Coordinates of C-alpha atoms and ligand atoms in Angstrom, one line a residue:
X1 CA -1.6 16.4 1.8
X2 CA -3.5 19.5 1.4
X3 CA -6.8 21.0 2.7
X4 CA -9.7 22.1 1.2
X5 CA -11.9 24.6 1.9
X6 CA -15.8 24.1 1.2
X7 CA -18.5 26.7 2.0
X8 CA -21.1 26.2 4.3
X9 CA -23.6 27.2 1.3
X10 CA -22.0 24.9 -1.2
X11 CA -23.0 22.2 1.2
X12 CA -26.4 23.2 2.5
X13 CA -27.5 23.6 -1.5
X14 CA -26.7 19.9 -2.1
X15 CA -28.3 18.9 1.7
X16 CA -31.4 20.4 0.3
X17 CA -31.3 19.5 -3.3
X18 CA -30.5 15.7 -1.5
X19 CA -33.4 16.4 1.1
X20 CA -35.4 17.0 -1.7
X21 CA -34.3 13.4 -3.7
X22 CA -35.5 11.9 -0.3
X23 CA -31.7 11.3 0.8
X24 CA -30.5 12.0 4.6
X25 CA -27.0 13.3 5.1
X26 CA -24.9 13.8 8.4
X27 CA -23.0 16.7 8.5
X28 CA -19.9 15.4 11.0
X29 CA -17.1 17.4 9.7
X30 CA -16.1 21.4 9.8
X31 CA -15.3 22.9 6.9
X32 CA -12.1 22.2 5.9
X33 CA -11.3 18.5 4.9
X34 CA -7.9 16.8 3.4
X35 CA -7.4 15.4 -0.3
X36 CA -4.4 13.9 -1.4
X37 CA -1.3 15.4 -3.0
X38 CA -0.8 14.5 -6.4
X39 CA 1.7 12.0 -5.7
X40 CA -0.5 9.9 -3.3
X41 CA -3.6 10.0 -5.9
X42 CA -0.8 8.7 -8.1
X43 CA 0.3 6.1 -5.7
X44 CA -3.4 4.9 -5.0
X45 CA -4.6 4.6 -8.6
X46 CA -1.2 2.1 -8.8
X47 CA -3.0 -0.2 -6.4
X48 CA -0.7 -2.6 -5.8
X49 CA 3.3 -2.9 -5.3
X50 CA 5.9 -5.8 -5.0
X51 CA 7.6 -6.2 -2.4
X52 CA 11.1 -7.4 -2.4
X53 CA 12.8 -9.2 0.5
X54 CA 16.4 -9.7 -0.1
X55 CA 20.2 -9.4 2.0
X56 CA 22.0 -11.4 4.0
X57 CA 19.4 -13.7 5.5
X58 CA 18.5 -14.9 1.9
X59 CA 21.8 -16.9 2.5
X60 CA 22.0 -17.6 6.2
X61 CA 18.3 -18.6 6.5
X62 CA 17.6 -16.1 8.9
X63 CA 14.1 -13.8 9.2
X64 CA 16.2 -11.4 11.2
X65 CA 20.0 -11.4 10.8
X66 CA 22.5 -10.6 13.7
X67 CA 24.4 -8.0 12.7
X68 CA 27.1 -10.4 12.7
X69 CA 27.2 -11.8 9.3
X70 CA 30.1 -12.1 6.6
X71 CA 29.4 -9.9 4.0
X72 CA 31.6 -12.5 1.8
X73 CA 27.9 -14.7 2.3
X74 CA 26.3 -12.5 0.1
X75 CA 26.8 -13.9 -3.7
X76 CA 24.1 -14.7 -5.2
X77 CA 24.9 -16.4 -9.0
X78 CA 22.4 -14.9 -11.4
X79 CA 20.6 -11.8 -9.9
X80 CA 19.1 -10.1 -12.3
X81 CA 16.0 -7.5 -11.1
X82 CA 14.9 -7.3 -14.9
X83 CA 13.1 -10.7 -13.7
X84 CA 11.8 -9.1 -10.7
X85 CA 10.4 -6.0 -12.4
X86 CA 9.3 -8.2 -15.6
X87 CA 7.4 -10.8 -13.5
X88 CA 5.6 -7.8 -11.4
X89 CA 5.0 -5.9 -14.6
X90 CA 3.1 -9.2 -16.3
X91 CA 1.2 -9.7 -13.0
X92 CA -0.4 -6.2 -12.6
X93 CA 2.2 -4.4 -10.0
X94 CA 2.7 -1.1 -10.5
X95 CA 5.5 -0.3 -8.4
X96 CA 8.3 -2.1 -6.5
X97 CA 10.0 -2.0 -3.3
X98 CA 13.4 -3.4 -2.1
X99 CA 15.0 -3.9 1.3
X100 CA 18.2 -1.7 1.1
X101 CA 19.0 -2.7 4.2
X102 CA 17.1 -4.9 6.3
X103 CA 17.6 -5.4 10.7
X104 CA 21.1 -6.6 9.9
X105 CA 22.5 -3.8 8.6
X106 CA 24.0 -5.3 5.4
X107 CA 23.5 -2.5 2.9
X108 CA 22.9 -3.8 -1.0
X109 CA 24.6 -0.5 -2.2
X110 CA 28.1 0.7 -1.9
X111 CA 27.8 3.2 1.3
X112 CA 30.7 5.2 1.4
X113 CA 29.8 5.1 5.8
X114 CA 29.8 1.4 6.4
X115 CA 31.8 -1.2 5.5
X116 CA 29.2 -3.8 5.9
X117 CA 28.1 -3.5 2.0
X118 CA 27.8 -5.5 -1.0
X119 CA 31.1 -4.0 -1.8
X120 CA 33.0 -6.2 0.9
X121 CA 30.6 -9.3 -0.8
X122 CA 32.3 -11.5 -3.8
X123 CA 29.3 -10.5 -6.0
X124 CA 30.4 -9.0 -9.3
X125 CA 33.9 -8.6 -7.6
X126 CA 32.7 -6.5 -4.9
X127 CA 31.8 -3.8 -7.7
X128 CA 28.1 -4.6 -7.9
X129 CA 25.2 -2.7 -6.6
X130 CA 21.9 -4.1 -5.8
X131 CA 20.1 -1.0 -5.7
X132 CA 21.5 0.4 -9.2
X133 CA 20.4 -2.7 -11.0
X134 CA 17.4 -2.6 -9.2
X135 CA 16.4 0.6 -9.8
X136 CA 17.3 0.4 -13.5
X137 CA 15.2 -2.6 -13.9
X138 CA 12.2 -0.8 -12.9
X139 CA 12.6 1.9 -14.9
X140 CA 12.5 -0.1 -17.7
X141 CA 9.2 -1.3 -17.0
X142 CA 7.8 2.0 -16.3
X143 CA 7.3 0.9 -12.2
X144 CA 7.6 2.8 -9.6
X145 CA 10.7 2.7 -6.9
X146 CA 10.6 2.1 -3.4
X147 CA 13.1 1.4 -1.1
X148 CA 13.0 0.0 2.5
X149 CA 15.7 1.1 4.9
X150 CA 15.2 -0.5 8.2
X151 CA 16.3 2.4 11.0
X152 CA 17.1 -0.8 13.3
X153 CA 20.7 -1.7 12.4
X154 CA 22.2 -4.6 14.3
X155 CA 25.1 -4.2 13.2
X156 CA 26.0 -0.7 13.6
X157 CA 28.3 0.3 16.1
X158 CA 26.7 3.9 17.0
X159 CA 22.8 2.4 17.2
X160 CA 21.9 3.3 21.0
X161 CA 24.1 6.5 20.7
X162 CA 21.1 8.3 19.6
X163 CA 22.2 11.5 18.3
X164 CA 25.5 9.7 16.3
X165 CA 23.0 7.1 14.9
X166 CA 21.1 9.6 13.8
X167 CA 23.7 11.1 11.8
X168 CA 24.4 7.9 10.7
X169 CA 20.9 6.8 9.7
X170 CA 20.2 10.5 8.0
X171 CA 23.5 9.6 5.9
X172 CA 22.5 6.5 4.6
X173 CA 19.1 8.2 3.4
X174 CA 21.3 11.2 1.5
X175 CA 23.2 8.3 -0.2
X176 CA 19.9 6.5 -0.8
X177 CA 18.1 9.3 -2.0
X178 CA 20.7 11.2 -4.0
X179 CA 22.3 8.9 -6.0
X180 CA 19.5 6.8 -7.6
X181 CA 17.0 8.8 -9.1
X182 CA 13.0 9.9 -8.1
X183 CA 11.7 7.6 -5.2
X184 CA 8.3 6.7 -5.1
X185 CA 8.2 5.4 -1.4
X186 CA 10.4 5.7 1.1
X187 CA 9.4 2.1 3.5
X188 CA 10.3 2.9 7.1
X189 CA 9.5 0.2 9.6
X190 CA 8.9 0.9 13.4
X191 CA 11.2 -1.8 14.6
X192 CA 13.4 -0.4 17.7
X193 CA 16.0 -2.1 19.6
X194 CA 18.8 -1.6 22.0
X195 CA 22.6 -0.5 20.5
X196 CA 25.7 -2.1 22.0
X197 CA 25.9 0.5 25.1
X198 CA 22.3 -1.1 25.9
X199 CA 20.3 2.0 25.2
X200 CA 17.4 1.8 23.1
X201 CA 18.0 4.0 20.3
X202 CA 16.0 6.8 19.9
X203 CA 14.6 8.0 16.4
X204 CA 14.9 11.5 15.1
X205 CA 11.5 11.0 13.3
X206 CA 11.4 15.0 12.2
X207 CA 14.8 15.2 11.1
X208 CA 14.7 12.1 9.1
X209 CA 11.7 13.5 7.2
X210 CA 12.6 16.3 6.9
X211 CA 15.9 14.8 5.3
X212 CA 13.5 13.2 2.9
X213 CA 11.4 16.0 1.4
X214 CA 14.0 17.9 1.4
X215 CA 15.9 15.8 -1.3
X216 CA 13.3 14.5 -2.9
X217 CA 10.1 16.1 -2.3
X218 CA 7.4 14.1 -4.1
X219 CA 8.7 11.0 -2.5
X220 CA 5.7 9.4 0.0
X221 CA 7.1 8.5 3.5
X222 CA 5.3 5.3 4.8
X223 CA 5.3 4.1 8.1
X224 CA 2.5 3.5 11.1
X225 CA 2.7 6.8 11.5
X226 CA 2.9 8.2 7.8
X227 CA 3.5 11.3 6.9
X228 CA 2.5 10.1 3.7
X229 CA 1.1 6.5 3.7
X230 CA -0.1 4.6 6.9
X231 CA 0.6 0.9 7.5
X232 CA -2.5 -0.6 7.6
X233 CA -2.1 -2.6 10.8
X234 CA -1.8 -6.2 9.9
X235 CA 1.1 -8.1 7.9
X236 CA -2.1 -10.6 6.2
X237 CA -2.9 -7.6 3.6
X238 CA -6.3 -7.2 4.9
X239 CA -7.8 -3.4 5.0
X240 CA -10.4 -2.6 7.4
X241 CA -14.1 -2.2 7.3
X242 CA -14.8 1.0 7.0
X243 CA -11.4 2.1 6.1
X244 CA -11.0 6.2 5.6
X245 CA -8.0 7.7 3.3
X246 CA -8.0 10.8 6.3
X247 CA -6.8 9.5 9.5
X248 CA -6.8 11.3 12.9
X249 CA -2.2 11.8 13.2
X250 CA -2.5 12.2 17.4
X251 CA -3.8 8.6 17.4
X252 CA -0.7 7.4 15.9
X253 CA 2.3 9.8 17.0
X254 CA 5.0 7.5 16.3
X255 CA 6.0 4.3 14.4
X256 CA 7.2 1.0 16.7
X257 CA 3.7 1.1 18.9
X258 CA 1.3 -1.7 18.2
X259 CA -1.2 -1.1 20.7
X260 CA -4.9 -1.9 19.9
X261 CA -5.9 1.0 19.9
X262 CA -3.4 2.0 17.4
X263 CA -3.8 -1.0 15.2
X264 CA -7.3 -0.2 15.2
X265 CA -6.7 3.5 13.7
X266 CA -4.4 2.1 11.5
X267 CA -7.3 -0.4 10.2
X268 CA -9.8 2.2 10.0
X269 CA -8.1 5.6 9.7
X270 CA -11.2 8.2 10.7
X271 CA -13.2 10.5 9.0
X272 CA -12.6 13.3 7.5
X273 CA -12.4 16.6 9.9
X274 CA -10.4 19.6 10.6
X275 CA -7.7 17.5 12.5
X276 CA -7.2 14.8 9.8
X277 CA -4.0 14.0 7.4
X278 CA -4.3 12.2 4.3
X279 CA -3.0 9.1 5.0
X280 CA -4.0 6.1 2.8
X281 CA -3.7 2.8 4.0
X282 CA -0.6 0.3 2.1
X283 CA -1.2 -3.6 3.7
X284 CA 2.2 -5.2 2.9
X285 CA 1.9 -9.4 3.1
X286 CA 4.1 -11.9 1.6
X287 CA 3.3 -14.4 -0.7
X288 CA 5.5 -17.0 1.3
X289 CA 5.3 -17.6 5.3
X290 CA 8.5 -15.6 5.7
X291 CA 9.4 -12.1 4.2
X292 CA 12.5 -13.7 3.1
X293 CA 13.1 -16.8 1.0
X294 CA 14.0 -20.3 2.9
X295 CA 13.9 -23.6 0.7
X296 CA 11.8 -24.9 3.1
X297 CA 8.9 -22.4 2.5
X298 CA 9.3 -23.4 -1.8
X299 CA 5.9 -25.1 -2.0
X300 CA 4.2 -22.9 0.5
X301 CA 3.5 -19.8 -1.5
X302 CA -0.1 -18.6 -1.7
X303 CA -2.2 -19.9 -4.6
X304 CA -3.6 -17.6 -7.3
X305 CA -6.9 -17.6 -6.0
X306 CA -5.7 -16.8 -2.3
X307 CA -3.7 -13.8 -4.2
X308 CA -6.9 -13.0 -5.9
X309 CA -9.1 -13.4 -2.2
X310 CA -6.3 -10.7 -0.3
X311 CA -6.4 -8.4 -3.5
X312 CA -10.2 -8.5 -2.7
X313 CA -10.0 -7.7 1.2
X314 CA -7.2 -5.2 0.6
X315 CA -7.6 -3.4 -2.9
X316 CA -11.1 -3.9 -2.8
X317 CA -11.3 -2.1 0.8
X318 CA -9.6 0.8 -0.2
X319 CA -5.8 0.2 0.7
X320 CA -2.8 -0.5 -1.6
X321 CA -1.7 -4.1 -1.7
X322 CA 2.2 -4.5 -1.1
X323 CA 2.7 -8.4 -2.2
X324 CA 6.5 -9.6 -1.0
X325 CA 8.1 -11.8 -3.2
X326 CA 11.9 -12.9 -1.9
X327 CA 14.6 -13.9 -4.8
X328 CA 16.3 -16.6 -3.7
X329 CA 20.0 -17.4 -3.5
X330 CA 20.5 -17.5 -6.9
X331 CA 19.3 -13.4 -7.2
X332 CA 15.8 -14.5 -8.9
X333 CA 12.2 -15.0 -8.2
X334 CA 11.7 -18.8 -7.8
X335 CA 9.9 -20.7 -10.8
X336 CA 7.2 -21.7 -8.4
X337 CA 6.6 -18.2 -6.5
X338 CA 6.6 -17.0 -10.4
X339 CA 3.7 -19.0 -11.6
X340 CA 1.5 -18.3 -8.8
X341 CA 2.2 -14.3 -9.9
X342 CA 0.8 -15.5 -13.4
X343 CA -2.0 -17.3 -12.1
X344 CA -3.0 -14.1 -10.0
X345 CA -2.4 -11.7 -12.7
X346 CA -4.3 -13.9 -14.7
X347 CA -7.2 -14.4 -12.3
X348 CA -7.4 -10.5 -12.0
X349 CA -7.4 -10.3 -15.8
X350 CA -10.5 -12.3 -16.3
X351 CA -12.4 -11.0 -12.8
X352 CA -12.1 -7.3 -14.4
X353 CA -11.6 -7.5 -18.0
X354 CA -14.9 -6.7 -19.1
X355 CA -16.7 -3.9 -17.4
X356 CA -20.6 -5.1 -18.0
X357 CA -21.7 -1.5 -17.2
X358 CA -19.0 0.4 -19.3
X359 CA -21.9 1.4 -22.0
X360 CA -24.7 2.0 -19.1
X361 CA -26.7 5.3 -19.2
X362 CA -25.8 7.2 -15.9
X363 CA -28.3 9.3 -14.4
X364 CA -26.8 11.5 -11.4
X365 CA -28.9 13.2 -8.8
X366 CA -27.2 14.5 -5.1
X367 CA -25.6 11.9 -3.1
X368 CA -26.7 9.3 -5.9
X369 CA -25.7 7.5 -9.0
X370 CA -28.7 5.5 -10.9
X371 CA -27.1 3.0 -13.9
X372 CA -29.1 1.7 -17.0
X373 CA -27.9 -0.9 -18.7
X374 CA -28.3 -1.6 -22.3
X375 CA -29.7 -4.9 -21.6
X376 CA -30.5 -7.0 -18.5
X377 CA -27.2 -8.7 -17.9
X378 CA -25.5 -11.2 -15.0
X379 CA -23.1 -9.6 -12.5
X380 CA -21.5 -10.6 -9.4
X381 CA -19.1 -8.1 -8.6
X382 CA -19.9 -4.1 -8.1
X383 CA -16.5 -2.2 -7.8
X384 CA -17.5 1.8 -6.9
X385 CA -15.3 4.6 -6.7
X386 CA -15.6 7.9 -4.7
X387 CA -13.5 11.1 -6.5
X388 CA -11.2 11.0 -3.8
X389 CA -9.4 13.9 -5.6
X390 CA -11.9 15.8 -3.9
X391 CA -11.7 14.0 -0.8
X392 CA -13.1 11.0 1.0
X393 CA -17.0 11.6 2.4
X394 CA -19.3 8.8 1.8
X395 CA -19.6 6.9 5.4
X396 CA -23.0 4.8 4.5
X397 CA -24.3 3.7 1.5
X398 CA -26.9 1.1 -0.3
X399 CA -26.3 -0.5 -3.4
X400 CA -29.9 -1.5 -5.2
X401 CA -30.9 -3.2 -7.9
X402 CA -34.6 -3.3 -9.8
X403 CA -36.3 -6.2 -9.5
X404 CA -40.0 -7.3 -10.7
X405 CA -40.6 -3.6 -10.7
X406 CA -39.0 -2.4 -7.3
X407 CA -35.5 -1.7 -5.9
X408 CA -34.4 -4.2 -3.6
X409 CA -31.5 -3.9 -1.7
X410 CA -28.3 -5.6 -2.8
X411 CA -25.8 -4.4 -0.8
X412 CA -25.0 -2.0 2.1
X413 CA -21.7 -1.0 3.0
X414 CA -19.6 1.7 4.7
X415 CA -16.7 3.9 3.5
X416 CA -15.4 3.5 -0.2
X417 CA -13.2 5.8 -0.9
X418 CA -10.6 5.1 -4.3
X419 CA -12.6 1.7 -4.5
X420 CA -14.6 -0.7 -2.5
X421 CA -15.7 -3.8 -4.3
X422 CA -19.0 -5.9 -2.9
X423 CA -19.5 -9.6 -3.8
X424 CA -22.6 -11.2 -3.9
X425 CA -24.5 -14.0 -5.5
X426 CA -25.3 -13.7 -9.1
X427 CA -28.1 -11.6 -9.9
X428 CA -29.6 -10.4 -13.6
X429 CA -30.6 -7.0 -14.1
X430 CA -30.7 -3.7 -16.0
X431 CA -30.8 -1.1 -13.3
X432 CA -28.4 -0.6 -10.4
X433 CA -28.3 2.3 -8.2
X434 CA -25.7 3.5 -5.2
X435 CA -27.4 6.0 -2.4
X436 CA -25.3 7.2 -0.1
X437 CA -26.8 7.6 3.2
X438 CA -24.4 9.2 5.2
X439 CA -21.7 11.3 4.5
X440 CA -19.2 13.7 6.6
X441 CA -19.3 15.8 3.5
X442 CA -20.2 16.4 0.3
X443 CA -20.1 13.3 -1.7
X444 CA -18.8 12.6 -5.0
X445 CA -19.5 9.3 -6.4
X446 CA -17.1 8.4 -9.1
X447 CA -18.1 5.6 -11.3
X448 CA -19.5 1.6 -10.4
X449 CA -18.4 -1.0 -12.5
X450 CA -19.7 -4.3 -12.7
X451 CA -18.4 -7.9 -13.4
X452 CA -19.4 -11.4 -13.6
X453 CA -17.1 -13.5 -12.2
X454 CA -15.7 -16.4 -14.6
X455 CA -16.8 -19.3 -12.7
Ligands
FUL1 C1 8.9 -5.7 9.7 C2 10.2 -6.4 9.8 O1 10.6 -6.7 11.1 C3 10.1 -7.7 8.9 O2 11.3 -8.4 8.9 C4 9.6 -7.3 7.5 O3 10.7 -6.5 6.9 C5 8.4 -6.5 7.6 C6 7.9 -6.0 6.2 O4 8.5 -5.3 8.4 O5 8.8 -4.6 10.6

């Protein structure tokens, strides 16, 4: 995250150039206002991840395993992560994330500092590694790597011994982080339970961060409490309304706390200021009822549309979406979980193939953007993008549209940020024009697209 500086001036010349235009802006920030890092403008224009659920509770049936479990359970016939990163690949994913190790402990990598590993497990004679395959596989198809390392371990002897865990847990990253290659993500979850002495363990958030840029500095940390990327508050992949990229960090000191008042900063972030981070918002969700798969749960994945409807309140509010798909206990994505993906990606495919206002005239004034069509054509669907490489301003804006020679409101919305896509009946015309009506700083509208729906 960096800060940027903006001049008073540079600002008051666009107020009055936009007082001018007839536009009213709020001034709410000081001058100095986060953008992202390169890697998180990277990591927002990939949009979407896969998430992938897999360990010991694939073959025990468990959500959350004890600790307990035989790492002999682990043998799965015909794993292959080519299909994982294949089938997220064809459905639009850009990057994918897996559970190293999950609240059980079970590690799907050879740890030299536990025994409780895929190497103790019967698969590929106790030589295999999840996590190389895994990796591999992604790099194939040009995605993105994540991995999830639960700091809850269940089956841990030292958890609760806070300072030896932490050695422990700081370990297991170095491993993680040193042996496979550049990490995208780095998944931490907030989950936080008592070790074997019954003391609750206590995390060394700084050192374990600090752990992480130090060996690989361009991976993004997420968690509720970032650094990098914020949870969004919810496990249903919705974003909230407005939802800011900049979020206020003394709301949410620490992961693990799911007050409402912290889930509602996590839903929103805030607006940009002198005491903001940028912290985009991820939504993780999982195509099935559970994270991981249970034959039971086989024909209750989400449809394509309802894929299609959380990419809307998720993607289209200005959040990643991470969409978790569990292999089951053969090592693979199940046929049925599969087609959905392809119904999905196709869905997407034919919402925003065909950009009606790719070839419009663009006429650009201060705080608004005024499109020209070629022709009068049918739309549905505006998709509009701040330049969030300059940060994150707009906090009110109206989308209009000329009708029998006036503009008529369409739409009126909040934050947009990368993108924010409104829905709304079908209406034909030739002119469209976003005005932003409040911003915390200078805005910079990006581009709008439009689309008509296939019906
Ligand atoms: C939570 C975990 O407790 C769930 O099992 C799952 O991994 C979810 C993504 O994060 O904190």
């Amino acid at each position: 995250m960096i800060h940027k500086s903006i001049t008073r001036r540079s600002f008051l010349g666009i107020g009055l150039a936009a007082a001018a235009s007839g536009i009213r802006f709020t001034r709410v920030s000081p001058p100095h206002t986060p953008i992202p890092s390169p890697q998180q403008l990277a990591w927002q224009n990939a949009r979407m991840g896969m998430f992938i659920h897999f360990g010991i509770n694939t073959f025990t049936g468990r959500e959350w395993g004890e600790g307990t479990e035989d790492p002999a359970a682990l043998n799965p016939a015909a794993l292959d992560p080519r299909q994982w990163a294949r089938t997220a690949k064809a459905a639009g994913f850009r990057y994918i994330i897996l559970t190293a190790k999950h609240h059980d402990g079970f590690c799907l990598w050879p740890s030299k500092i536990t025994a409780h590993s895929v190497k103790n497990s019967p698969w590929r004679g106790g030589n295999g590694d999840v996590v190389r395959e895994f990796v591999n596989a992604a790099a194939q198809e040009g995605l993105g790597v994540g991995l999830y390392l639960s700091p809850w371990d269940r089956h841990e002897r030292t958890y609760g011994d806070s300072p030896r865990y932490n050695d422990f847990y700081c370990d297991q990253l170095t491993e993680l982080l040193s042996w496979y290659g550049p990490i995208m993500e780095v998944w931490f979850d907030g989950a936080n339970g008592e070790g074997p002495n019954g003391k609750r363990q206590t995390y060394d958030w700084d050192r374990i961060h600090r752990t992480v840029r130090r060996l690989q500095p361009k991976a993004l940390m997420f968690s509720d409490a970032g650094p990098d990327i914020r949870w969004v508050g919810n496990e249903e992949g919705t974003a909230g309304d407005p939802n800011w990229c900049t979020a206020d960090p003394r709301r949410v000191p620490a992961p693990g706390n799911s007050t409402p008042e912290i889930i509602d900063a996590l839903q929103h972030g805030d607006p940009p200021s002198g005491v903001t981070v940028w912290r985009p918002a991820e939504a993780p969700v999982s195509i099935r009822p559970g994270w991981f798969w249970h034959e039971a749960e086989d024909e209750k994945a989400k449809s394509g549309d309802q894929l299609f409807e959380l990419y809307c309140r998720c993607v289209g509010r200005n959040a990643n979406l991470l969409l978790n798909v569990p292999p089951g206990r053969d090592g693979l994505l199940q046929a049925g979980d599969v087609r959905r993906l392809e119904e999905f990606g196709r869905r997407l495919r034919d919402a925003f193939g065909h950009d009606l206002a790719s070839n419009a005239h663009r006429r650009r004034e201060a705080g608004r953007l005024e499109l020209t069509l070629p022709a009068p054509a049918e739309f549905d669907t505006a998709v509009m993008r701040e330049e969030i490489a300059e940060g994150q301003s707009i906090v009110r804006y109206d989308l209009e549209i000329w009708k029998a020679g006036a503009w008529q409101l369409l739409t009126r919305g909040t934050t947009i940020g990368r993108e924010k896509m409104d829905r709304f009946p079908p209406v034909i015309s030739e002119k469209l024009r976003l005005t932003v009506r409040e911003s915390a700083d200078t805005p910079h509208i990006g581009t709008i697209a439009l689309y008509r729906q296939a019906p």
